[in-house]
XYZ file of C-alpha atoms in Angstrom:
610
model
C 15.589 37.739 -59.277
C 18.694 36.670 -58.584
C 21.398 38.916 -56.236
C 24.466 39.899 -57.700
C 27.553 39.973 -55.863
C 28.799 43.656 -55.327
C 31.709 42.910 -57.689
C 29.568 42.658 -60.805
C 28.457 46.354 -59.952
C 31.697 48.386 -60.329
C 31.372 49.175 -56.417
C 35.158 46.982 -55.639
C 37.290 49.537 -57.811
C 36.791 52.817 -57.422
C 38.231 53.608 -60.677
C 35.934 51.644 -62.392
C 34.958 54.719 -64.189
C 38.305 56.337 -65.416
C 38.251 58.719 -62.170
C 39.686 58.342 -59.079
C 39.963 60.351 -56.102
C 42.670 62.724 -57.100
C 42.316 66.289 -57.191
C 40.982 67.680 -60.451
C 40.110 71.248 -61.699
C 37.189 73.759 -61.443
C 36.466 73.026 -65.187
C 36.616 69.075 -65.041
C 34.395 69.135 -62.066
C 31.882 71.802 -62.039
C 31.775 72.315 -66.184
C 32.764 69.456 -68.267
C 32.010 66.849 -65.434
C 31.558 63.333 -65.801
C 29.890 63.358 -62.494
C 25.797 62.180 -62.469
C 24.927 64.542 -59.687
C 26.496 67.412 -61.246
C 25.365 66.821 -64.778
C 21.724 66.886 -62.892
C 22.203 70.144 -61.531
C 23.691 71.239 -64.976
C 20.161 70.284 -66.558
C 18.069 71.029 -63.767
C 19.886 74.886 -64.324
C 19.686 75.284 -67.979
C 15.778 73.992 -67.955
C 14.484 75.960 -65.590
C 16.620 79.572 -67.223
C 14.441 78.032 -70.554
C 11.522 77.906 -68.738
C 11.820 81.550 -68.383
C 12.356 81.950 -71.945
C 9.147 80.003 -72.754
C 7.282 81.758 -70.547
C 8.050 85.045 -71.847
C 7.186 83.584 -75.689
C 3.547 82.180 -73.800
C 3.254 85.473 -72.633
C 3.613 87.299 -75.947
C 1.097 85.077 -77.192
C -1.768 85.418 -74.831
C -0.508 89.641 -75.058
C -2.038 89.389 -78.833
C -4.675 86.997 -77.927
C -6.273 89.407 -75.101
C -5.380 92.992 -76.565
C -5.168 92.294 -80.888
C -2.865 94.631 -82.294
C -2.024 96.754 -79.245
C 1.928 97.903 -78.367
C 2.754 95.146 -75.488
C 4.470 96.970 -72.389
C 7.792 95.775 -71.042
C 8.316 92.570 -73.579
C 7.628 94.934 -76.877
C 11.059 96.646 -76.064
C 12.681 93.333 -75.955
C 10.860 91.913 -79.140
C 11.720 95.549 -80.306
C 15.224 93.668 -81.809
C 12.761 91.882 -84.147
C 11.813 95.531 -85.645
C 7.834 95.214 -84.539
C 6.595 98.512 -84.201
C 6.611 99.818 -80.856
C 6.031 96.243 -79.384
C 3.430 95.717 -81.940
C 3.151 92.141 -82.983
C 2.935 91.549 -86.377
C 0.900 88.020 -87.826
C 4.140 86.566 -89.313
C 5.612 87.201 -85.676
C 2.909 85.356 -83.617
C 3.358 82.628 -85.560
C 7.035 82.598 -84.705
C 6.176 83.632 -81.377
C 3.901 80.200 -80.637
C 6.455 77.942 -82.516
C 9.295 78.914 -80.494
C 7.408 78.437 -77.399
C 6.478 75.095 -78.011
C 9.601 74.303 -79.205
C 11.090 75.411 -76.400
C 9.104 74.315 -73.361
C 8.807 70.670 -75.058
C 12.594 70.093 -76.329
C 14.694 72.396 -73.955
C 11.991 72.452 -70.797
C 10.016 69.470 -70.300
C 12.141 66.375 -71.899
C 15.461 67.410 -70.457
C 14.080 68.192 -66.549
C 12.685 65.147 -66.136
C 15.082 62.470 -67.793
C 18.233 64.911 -67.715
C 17.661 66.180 -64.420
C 15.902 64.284 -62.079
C 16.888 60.235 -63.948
C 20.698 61.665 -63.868
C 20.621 62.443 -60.662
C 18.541 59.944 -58.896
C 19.194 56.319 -61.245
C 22.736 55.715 -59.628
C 21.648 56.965 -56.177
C 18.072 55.057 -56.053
C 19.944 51.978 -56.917
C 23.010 51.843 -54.921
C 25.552 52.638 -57.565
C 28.891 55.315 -57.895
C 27.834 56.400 -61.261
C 26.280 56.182 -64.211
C 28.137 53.336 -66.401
C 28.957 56.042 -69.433
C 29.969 59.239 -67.620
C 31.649 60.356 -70.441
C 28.654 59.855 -72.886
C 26.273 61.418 -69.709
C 28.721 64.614 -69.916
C 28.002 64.825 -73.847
C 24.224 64.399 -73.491
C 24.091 67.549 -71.671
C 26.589 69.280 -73.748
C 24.479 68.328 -77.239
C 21.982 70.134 -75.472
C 23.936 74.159 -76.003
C 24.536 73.586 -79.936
C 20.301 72.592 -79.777
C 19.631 76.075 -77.809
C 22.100 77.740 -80.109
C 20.460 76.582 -83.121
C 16.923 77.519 -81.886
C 17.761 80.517 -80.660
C 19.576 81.230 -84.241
C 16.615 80.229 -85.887
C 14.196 82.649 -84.110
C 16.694 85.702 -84.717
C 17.848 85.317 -87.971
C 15.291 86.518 -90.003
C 13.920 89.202 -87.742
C 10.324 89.837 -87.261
C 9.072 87.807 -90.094
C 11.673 85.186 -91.265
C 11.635 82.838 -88.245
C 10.572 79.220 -87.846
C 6.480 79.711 -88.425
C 5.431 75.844 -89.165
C 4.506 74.812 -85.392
C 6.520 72.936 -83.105
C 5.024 70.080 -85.514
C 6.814 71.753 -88.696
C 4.359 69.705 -91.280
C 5.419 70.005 -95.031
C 4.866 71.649 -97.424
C 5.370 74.847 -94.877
C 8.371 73.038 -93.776
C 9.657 71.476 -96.641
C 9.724 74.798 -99.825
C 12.052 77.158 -98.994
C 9.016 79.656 -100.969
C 6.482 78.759 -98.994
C 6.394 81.129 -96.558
C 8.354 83.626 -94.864
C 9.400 81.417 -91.967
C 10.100 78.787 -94.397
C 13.612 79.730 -95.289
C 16.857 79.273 -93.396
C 15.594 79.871 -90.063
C 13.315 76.897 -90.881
C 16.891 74.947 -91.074
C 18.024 75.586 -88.318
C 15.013 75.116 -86.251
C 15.437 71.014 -87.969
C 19.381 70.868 -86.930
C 18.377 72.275 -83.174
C 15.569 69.112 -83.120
C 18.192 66.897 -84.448
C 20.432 67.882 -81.589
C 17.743 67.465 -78.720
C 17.124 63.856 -80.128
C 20.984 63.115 -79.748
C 20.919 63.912 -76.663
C 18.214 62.018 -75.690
C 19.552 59.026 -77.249
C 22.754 59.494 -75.052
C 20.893 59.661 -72.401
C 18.533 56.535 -73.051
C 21.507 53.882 -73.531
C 23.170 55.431 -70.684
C 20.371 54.842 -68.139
C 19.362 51.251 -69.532
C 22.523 49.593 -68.921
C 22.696 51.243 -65.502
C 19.599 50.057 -64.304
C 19.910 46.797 -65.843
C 23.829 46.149 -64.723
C 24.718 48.289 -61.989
C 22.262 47.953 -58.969
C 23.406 47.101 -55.471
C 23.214 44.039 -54.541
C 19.903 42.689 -53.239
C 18.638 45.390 -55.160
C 15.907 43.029 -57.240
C 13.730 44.982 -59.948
C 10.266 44.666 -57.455
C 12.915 46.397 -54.813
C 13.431 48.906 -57.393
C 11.084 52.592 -56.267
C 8.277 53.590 -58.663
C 11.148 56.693 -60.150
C 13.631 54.328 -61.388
C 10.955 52.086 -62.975
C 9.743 55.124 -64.539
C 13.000 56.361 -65.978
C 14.037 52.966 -67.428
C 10.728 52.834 -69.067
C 11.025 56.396 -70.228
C 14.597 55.240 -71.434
C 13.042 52.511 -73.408
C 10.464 54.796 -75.109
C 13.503 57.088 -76.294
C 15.455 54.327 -77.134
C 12.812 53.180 -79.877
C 10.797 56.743 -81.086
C 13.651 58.733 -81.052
C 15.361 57.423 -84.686
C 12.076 57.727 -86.001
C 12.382 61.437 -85.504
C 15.951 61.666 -86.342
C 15.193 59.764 -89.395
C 12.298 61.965 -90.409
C 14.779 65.238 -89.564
C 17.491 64.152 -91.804
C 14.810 63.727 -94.847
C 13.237 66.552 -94.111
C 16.635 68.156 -94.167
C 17.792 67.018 -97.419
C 14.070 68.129 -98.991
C 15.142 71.401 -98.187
C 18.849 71.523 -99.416
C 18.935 68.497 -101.522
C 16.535 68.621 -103.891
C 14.709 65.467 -102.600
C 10.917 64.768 -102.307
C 10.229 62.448 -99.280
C 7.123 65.083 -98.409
C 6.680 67.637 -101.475
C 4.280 65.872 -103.781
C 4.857 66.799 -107.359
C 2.723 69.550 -109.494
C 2.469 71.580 -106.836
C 3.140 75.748 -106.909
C 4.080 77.527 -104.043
C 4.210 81.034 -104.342
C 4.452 81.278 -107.936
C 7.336 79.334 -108.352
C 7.946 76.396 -111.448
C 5.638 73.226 -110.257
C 7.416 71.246 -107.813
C 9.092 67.565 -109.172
C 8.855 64.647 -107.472
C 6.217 62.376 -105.645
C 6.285 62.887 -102.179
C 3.768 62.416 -99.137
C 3.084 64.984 -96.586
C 0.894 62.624 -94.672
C 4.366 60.687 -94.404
C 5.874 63.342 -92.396
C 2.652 63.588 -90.047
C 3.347 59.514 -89.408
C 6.972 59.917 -88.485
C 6.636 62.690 -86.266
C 3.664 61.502 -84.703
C 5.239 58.042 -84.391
C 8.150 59.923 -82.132
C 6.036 62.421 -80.490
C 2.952 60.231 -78.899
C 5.532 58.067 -77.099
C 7.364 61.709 -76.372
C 3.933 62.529 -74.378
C 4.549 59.478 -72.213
C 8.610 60.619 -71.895
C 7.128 63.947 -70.596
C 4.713 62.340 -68.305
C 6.037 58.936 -66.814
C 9.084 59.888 -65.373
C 6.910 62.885 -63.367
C 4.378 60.091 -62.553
C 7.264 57.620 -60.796
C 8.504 60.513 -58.910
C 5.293 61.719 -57.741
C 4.447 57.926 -56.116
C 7.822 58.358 -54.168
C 6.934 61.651 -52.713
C 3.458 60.873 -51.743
C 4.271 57.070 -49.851
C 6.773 59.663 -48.130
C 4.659 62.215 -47.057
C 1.712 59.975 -46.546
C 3.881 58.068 -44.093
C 2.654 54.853 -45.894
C 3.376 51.787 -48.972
C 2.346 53.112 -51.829
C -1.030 51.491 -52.470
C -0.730 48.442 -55.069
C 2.983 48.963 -56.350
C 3.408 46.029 -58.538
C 0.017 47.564 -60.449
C 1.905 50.933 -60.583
C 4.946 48.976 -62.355
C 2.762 47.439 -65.090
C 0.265 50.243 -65.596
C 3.112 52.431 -66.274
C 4.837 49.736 -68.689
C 0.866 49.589 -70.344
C 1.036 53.170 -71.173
C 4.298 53.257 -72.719
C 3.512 49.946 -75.148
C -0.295 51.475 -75.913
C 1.742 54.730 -76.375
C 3.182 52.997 -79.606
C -0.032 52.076 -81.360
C -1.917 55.052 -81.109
C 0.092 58.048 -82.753
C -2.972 58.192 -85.619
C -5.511 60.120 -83.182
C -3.074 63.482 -83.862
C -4.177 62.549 -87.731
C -8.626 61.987 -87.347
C -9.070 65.069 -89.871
C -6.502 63.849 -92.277
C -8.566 61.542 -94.232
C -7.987 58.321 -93.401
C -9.874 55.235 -93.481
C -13.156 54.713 -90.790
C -11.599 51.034 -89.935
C -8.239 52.562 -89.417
C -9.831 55.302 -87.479
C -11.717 53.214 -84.660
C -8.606 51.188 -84.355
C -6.960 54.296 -83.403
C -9.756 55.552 -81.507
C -10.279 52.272 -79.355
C -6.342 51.881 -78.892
C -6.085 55.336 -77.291
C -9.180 55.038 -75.040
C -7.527 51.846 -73.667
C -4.774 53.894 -72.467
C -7.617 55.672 -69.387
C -7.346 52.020 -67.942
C -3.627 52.061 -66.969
C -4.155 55.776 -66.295
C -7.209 55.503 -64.045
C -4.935 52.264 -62.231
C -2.181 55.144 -61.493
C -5.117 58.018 -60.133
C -6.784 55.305 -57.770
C -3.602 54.047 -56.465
C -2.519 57.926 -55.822
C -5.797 58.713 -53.768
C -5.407 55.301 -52.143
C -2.118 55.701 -51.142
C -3.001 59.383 -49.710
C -6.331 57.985 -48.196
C -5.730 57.446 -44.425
C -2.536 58.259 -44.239
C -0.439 60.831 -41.984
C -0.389 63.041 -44.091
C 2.515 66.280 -43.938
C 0.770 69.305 -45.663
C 3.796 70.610 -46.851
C 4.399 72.323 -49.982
C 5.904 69.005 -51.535
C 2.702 67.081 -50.709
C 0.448 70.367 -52.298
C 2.573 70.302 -55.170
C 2.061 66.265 -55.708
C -2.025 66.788 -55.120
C -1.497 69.918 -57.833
C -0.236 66.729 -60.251
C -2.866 64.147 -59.294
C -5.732 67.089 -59.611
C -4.247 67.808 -63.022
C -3.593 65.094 -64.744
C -7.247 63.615 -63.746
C -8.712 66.562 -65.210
C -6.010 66.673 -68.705
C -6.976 62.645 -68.829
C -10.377 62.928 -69.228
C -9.831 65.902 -71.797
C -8.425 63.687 -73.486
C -11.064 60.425 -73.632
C -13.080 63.314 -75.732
C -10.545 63.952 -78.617
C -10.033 60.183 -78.699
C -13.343 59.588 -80.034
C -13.021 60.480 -84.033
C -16.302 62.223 -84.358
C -15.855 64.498 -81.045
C -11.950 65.188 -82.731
C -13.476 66.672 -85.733
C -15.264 69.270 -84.129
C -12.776 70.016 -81.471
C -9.146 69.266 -83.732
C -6.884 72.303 -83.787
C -9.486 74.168 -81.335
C -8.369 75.674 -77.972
C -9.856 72.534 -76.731
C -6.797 71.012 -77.513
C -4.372 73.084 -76.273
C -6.541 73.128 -72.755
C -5.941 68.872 -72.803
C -2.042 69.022 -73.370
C -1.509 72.082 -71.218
C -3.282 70.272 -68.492
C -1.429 67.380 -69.233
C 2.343 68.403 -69.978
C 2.150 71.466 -67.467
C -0.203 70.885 -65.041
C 0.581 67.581 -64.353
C 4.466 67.427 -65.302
C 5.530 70.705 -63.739
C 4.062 70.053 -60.697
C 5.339 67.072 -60.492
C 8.837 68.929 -60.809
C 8.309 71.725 -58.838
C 7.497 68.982 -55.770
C 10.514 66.835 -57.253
C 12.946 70.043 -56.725
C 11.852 70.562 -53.401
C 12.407 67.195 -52.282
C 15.617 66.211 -53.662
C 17.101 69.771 -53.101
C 18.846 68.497 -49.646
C 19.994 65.305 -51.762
C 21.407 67.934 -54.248
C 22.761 70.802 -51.730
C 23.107 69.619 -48.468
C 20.055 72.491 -47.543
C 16.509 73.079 -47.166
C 14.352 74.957 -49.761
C 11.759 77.808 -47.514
C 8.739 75.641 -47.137
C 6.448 78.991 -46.532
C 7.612 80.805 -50.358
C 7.235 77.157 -51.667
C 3.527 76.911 -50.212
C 3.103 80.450 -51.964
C 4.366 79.419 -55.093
C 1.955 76.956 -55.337
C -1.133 78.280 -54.858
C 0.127 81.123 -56.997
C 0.581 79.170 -60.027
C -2.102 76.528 -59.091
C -4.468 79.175 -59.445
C -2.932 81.165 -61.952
C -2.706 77.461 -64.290
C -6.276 76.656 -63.816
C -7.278 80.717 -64.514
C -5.043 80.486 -68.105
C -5.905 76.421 -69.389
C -9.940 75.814 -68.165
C -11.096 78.683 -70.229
C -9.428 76.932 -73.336
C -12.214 74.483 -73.225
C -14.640 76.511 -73.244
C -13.224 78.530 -75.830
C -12.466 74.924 -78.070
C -16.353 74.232 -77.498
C -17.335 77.650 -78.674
C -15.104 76.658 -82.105
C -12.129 79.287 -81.484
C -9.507 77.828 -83.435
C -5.766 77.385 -82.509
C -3.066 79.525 -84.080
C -4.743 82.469 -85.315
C -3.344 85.985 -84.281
C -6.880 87.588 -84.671
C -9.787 84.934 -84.440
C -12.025 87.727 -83.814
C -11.777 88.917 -87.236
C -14.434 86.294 -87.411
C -17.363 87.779 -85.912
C -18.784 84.728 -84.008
C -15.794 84.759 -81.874
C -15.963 88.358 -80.609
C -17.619 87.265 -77.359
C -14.469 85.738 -76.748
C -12.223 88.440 -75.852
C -13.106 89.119 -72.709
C -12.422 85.348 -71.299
C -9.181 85.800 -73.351
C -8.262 88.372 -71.066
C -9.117 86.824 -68.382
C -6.715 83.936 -69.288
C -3.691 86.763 -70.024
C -4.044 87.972 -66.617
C -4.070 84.642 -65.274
C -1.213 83.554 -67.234
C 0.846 86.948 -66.189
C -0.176 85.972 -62.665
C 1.539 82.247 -63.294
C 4.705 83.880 -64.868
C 5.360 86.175 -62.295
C 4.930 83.296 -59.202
C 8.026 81.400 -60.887
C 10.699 84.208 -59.785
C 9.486 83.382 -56.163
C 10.930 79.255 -57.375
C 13.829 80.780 -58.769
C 14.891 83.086 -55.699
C 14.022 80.175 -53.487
C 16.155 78.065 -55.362
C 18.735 80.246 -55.728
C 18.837 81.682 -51.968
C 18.395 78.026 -50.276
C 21.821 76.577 -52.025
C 23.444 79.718 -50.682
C 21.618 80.031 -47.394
C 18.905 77.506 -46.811
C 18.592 75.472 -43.502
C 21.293 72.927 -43.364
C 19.664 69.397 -43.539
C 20.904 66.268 -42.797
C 21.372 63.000 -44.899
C 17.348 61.987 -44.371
C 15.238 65.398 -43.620
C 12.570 63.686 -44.831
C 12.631 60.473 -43.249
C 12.229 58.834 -46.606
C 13.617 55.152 -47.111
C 15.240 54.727 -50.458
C 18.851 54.057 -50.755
C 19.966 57.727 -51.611
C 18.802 58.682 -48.227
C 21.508 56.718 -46.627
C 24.046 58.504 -48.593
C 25.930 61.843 -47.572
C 23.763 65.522 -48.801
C 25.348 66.539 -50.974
C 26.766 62.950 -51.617
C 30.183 62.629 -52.521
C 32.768 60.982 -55.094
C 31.111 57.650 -55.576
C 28.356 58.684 -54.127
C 28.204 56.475 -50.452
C 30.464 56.084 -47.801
C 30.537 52.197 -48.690
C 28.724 50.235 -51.159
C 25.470 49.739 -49.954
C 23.218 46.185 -49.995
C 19.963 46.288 -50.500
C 17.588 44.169 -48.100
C 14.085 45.626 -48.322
C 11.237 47.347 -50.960
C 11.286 50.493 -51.408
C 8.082 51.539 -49.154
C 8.607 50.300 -45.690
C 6.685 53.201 -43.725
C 4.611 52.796 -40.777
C 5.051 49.183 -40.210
C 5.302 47.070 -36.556
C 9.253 46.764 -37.146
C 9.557 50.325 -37.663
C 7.365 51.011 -34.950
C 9.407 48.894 -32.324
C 11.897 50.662 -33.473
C 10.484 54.233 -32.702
C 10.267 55.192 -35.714
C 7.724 55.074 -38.435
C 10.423 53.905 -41.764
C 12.897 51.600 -42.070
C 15.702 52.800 -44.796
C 16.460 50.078 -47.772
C 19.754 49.782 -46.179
C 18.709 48.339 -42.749
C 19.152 44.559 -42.663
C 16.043 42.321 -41.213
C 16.238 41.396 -37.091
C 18.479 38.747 -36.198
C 16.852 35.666 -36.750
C 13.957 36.930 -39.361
C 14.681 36.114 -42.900
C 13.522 38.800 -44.646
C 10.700 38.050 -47.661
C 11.812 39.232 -51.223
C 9.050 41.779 -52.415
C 9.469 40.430 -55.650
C 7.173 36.955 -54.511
C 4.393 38.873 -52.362
C-alpha cells in the first residue's frame, strides 16, 4: 500500500480539528469534550457504573431462581420502590427483572466498552493520528448514550412492579406490539423501543467516525498489514455497525408506529388479545424476528471482535513474541463478520421454517468454527514457547481464550437444527452466550483496562488485587454459567420464575443454588475492579510512556498523552509485532517500537509483501 505523506493526515495543522491549543474550560474539556481519549474514559466510566446495575438485575434473577418466592435480603429494600412485598418478587417482576438485565449489559455494558471505550481511545493512538476525524460527532455518540439510559431506566420505573418492559431484550410482537397484551406491554414498553433507538444512534456515530479514521488518517508508513490486530478489529466491528444497525433502527421505528400509529407491520389481523375487538391488519411477527435477528447476529460479532483484536495485542506483549500467523488473524476475523451476515436464521430453528432453508442456516453457522478455531490456534501458538509474564493481564487474556473455546463449541450444538429443538430457549442457551459475551468479552476487558490504564492515567493498576479479581470471578463465572448446561440438557426452560412448579425439574434447585452463590461470589469480586480502578488514577504507581515494553505507536506517545496526542507526528516504519528478534536483541532489548526507523543501510521489508 502506498505511504501517504504526513500532510494528507491532518498532522501539519494543528487546528485541523476546530481546536487549538488555547486554554478552554472544565466543561469543554472534561464534560462535553471533543477529545478521543477523554470520550474513552467517559464510556469506559458510564459502562462499567452499568455493569453494576446489571449485575444487581442478574442477581435478582438467580435470588428467585435459587430461593422461589422467598423475601430477598439487602436488594428487596431497593426493589421495595417497585411495591414487592417485603423484597418478594412477584412473576410480572422477574420478567422485568431479566429484560432489563439483558438490556442493559448488551446495549449500555458490552457494545459501548468495547467500541466506545477501548476503539475511541486506542484508533487515533494505534495509528499515529491527533484525533478522531469527527470529534464533534465522537462527543455526541457518547452523549446519545444518557437520553438511552434515561429512557431505560424510565421504562423499568414507570409502571412499578408489574408495568415494566416484560418482552425480553428480544421484545418479539405481539407482546411488544398490543398495548393489551400484557402488563409490561404498555408505555414502559415505549420507552424501552426509544432507549434501543438511541443506543443504535450512537453506534452509528460511532461507526462512520472510526471508518474514515482508519481509512484516511494513519501515519505515514502506517500500511493496513502494519496496522495491530485491535484496529483491524474495530474497523471491522465499525463495518458490521455500519450495515446491521439501520436494520434495527428500521425495525424500531415500525415497531414504534404499531404501537402509537395504528399500523400492522407485526400484528396479524383476527387476532384478540385480552378480550379486546379482533385486531385489523395483516402483519408478520416472524418479520420482526428477521429484522432483529438480522441486527443482532452481526451485534454478537460487535460484542466479540473488537475483545478478540485486543486480546492478540496483549498476549504478543506478554508472550514477548509475533503474534503467531497475523495476516490469518486479519482474514479470519473479516470471515466471521461476512458469515455473521448469512446466518441470523439459527435464532429462528423452532419457528417453522422450511428444512432447505434450515440446513442452509445450519451449515452457514457451523462454517463460522473455522475462522474461530484459526483465531484459538493462533492464541495458543502465539503463547506456546514464549516468555511468558504471569501477570494478571496475561491471566485475564487465558480467562478469554479458555472461554470463548468452551462458549464456541456450545455453540456448534445449537447450530445443528435437530440438537436446537431440544435445547432452544433452555438454560443451554443462556450457558453458550454467557460463555460467549461474558466470559470471553469481559475478560477480554478486564485485561484491556489493565493494560491501557497507564496509556489512560499516567499510573499503574495493583497487579496483586488484579490477580485476585481474577480468580475470583474466573471461578465464580464458571460456578454460575457450566451448570446452565446441564440444567438446558435436563430440559429447564429459560424465563420462567418457578420452573419447579413442574415437577420434573425439582431436582434442580439445589444446582440452582449453587449457581446463586456462585454468581453472588462474581458480583461481589467486581468492587475489588472498581476500587482498583478508582484508587490507581488517584494513587497508583507512576508509570512511564512504555511500562510494558509493548511496540505499537501509542507507546511512543506521552501517559497520559496530550493535546494531539504525540510530541511530533510520528512515521511508521515497522509491523506491529517486532518482539524478541536479532535487531532487538543487539540492541539489548527484546522489542523494537513502530516508531524506530531500520539500521543505517538496511531497507526495511514492508510486512504487507511477507
Amino acid at each position: 500500500m502506498a505511504t501517504v505523506s504526513p500532510a494528507l493526515h491532518g498532522h501539519d495543522h494543528a487546528d485541523s480539528h476546530g481546536h487549538g491549543h488555547h486554554e478552554i474550560g472544565f466543561i469543554k474539556k472534561y464534560v462535553f469534550s471533543t477529545d478521543h481519549k477523554v470520550i474513552g474514559i467517559q464510556f469506559l466510566v458510564t459502562t462499567l457504573l452499568m455493569l453494576m446495575v446489571g449485575g444487581a438485575l442478574a442477581l435478582a434473577v438467580r435470588w428467585q431462581l435459587a430461593f422461589p418466592w422467598e423475601n430477598m435480603p439487602f436488594l428487596g429494600d431497593i426493589f421495595g420502590l417497585f411495591r414487592t412485598e417485603g423484597g418478594q418478587i412477584s412473576p410480572e417482576f422477574y420478567t422485568m427483572l431479566f429484560t432489563m438485565h439483558a438490556s442493559v449489559m448488551i446495549f449500555l455494558v458490552i457494545i459501548p466498552v468495547l467500541a466506545g471505550a477501548f476503539g475511541n481511545f486506542l484508533i487515533p493512538l494505534q495509528i499515529g493520528a491527533d484525533d478522531m476525524a469527527f470529534p464533534v460527532l465522537n462527543m455526541l455518540s457518547y452523549w446519545f448514550m444518557w437520553p438511552a439510559i434515561f429512557c431505560f431506566g424510565t421504562s423499568f420505573f414507570i409502571g412499578g412492579a408489574t408495568a415494566g418492559p416484560a418482552g425480553g431484550w428480544t421484545s418479539y410482537p405481539i407482546l411488544s406490539a398490543i398495548m393489551e397484551a400484557a402488563p409490561g406491554s404498555g408505555d414502559a414498553q415505549t420507552w424501552w423501543l426509544f432507549g434501543l433507538t438511541l443506543v443504535g444512534v450512537s453506534s452509528m456515530m460511532g461507526s462512520v467516525n472510526y471508518m474514515t479514521t482508519i481509512i484516511n488518517m494513519r501515519a505515514p508508513g502506517m500500511t493496513l498489514f502494519r496496522m495491530p490486530l485491535t484496529i483491524w478489529s474495530m474497523f471491522i466491528t465499525a463495518i458490521l455497525q455500519a450495515f446491521a444497525l439501520p436494520v434495527l433502527t428500521a425495525a424500531g421505528f415500525m415497531l414504534v408506529t404499531d404501537r402509537l400509529l395504528g399500523t400492522v407491520f407485526f400484528v396479524p389481523s383476527e387476532i384478540i388479545v385480552n378480550n379486546a375487538e379482533p385486531t385489523v391488519g395483516g402483519g408478520q411477527p416472524l418479520l420482526w424476528q428477521h429484522l432483529f435477528w438480522f441486527y443482532s447476529h452481526p451485534a454478537v460479532y460487535i460484542m466479540l471482535l473488537p475483545a478478540m483484536g485486543m486480546v492478540s495485542d496483549m498476549l504478543s506483549c506478554m508472550c514477548r513474541k509475533p503474534v503467531f500467523g497475523y495476516k490469518p488473524m486479519v482474514y479470519s476475523m473479516a470471515a466471521i463478520a461476512g458469515l455473521g451476515f448469512i446466518v441470523w436464521g439459527h435464532h429462528m430453528f423452532t419457528s417453522g421454517m422450511n428444512p432447505a432453508l434450515g440446513m442452509t442456516f445450519m451449515t452457514s453457522t457451523m462454517m463460522i468454527a473455522l475462522p474461530s478455531a484459526i483465531k484459538t490456534f493462533n492464541w495458543i501458538g502465539t503463547i506456546y514457547d514464549g516468555n511468558v509474564k504471569f501477570n494478571a493481564v496475561m491471566l485475564n487474556c487465558a480467562g478469554f481464550v479458555a472461554l470463548f473455546i468452551v462458549g464456541g463449541l456450545s455453540g456448534i450444538f445449537m447450530a445443528a437444527v435437530p440438537v436446537d429443538i431440544y435445547f432452544h430457549d433452555t438454560y443451554f442457551i443462556v450457558a453458550h452466550f454467557h460463555y460467549v459475551l461474558f466470559g470471553a468479552t469481559l475478560f477480554g476487558v478486564f485485561a484491556a483496562i489493565q493494560f491501557w490504564f497507564p496509556k489512560m492515567f499516567g499510573r499503574l493498576m495493583n497487579d496483586k488485587v488484579a490477580k485476585v479479581h481474577f480468580v475470583l470471578t474466573f471461578a465464580g463465572m464458571n460456578g454460575t454459567f457450566f451448570p446452565m448446561h446441564l440444567l438446558g440438557i435436563a430440559g429447564m426452560p429459560r424465563r420462567y420464575a418457578d420452573p419447579y412448579f413442574h415437577t420434573y425439574l425439582e431436582h434442580l434447585l439445589p444446582m440452582n443454588q449453587f449457581m446463586t452463590f456462585s454468581a453472588i461470589l462474581m458480583g461481589c469480586a467486581q468492587f475489588l475492579l472498581l476500587g482498583n480502578f478508582a484508587y490507581s488514577i488517584l494513587f497508583g504507581e507512576k508509570a512511564g510512556r512504555n511500562p510494558w515494553n509493548a511496540n505499537g505507536l501509542e507507546w511512543s506517545a506521552p501517559s497520559p498523552p496530550g493535546h494531539g496526542n504525540f510530541d511530533e507526528p510520528p512515521v511508521c516504519y515497522r509491523g506491529p509485532y517486532e518482539y524478541s528478534s536479532p535487531e532487538a536483541e543487539a540492541l539489548g532489548q527484546d522489542f523494537i517500537l513502530q516508531t524506530s526507523p531500520p539500521p543505517a543501510g538496511v531497507k526495511k521489508a514492508d510486512p504487507a509483501h511477507h
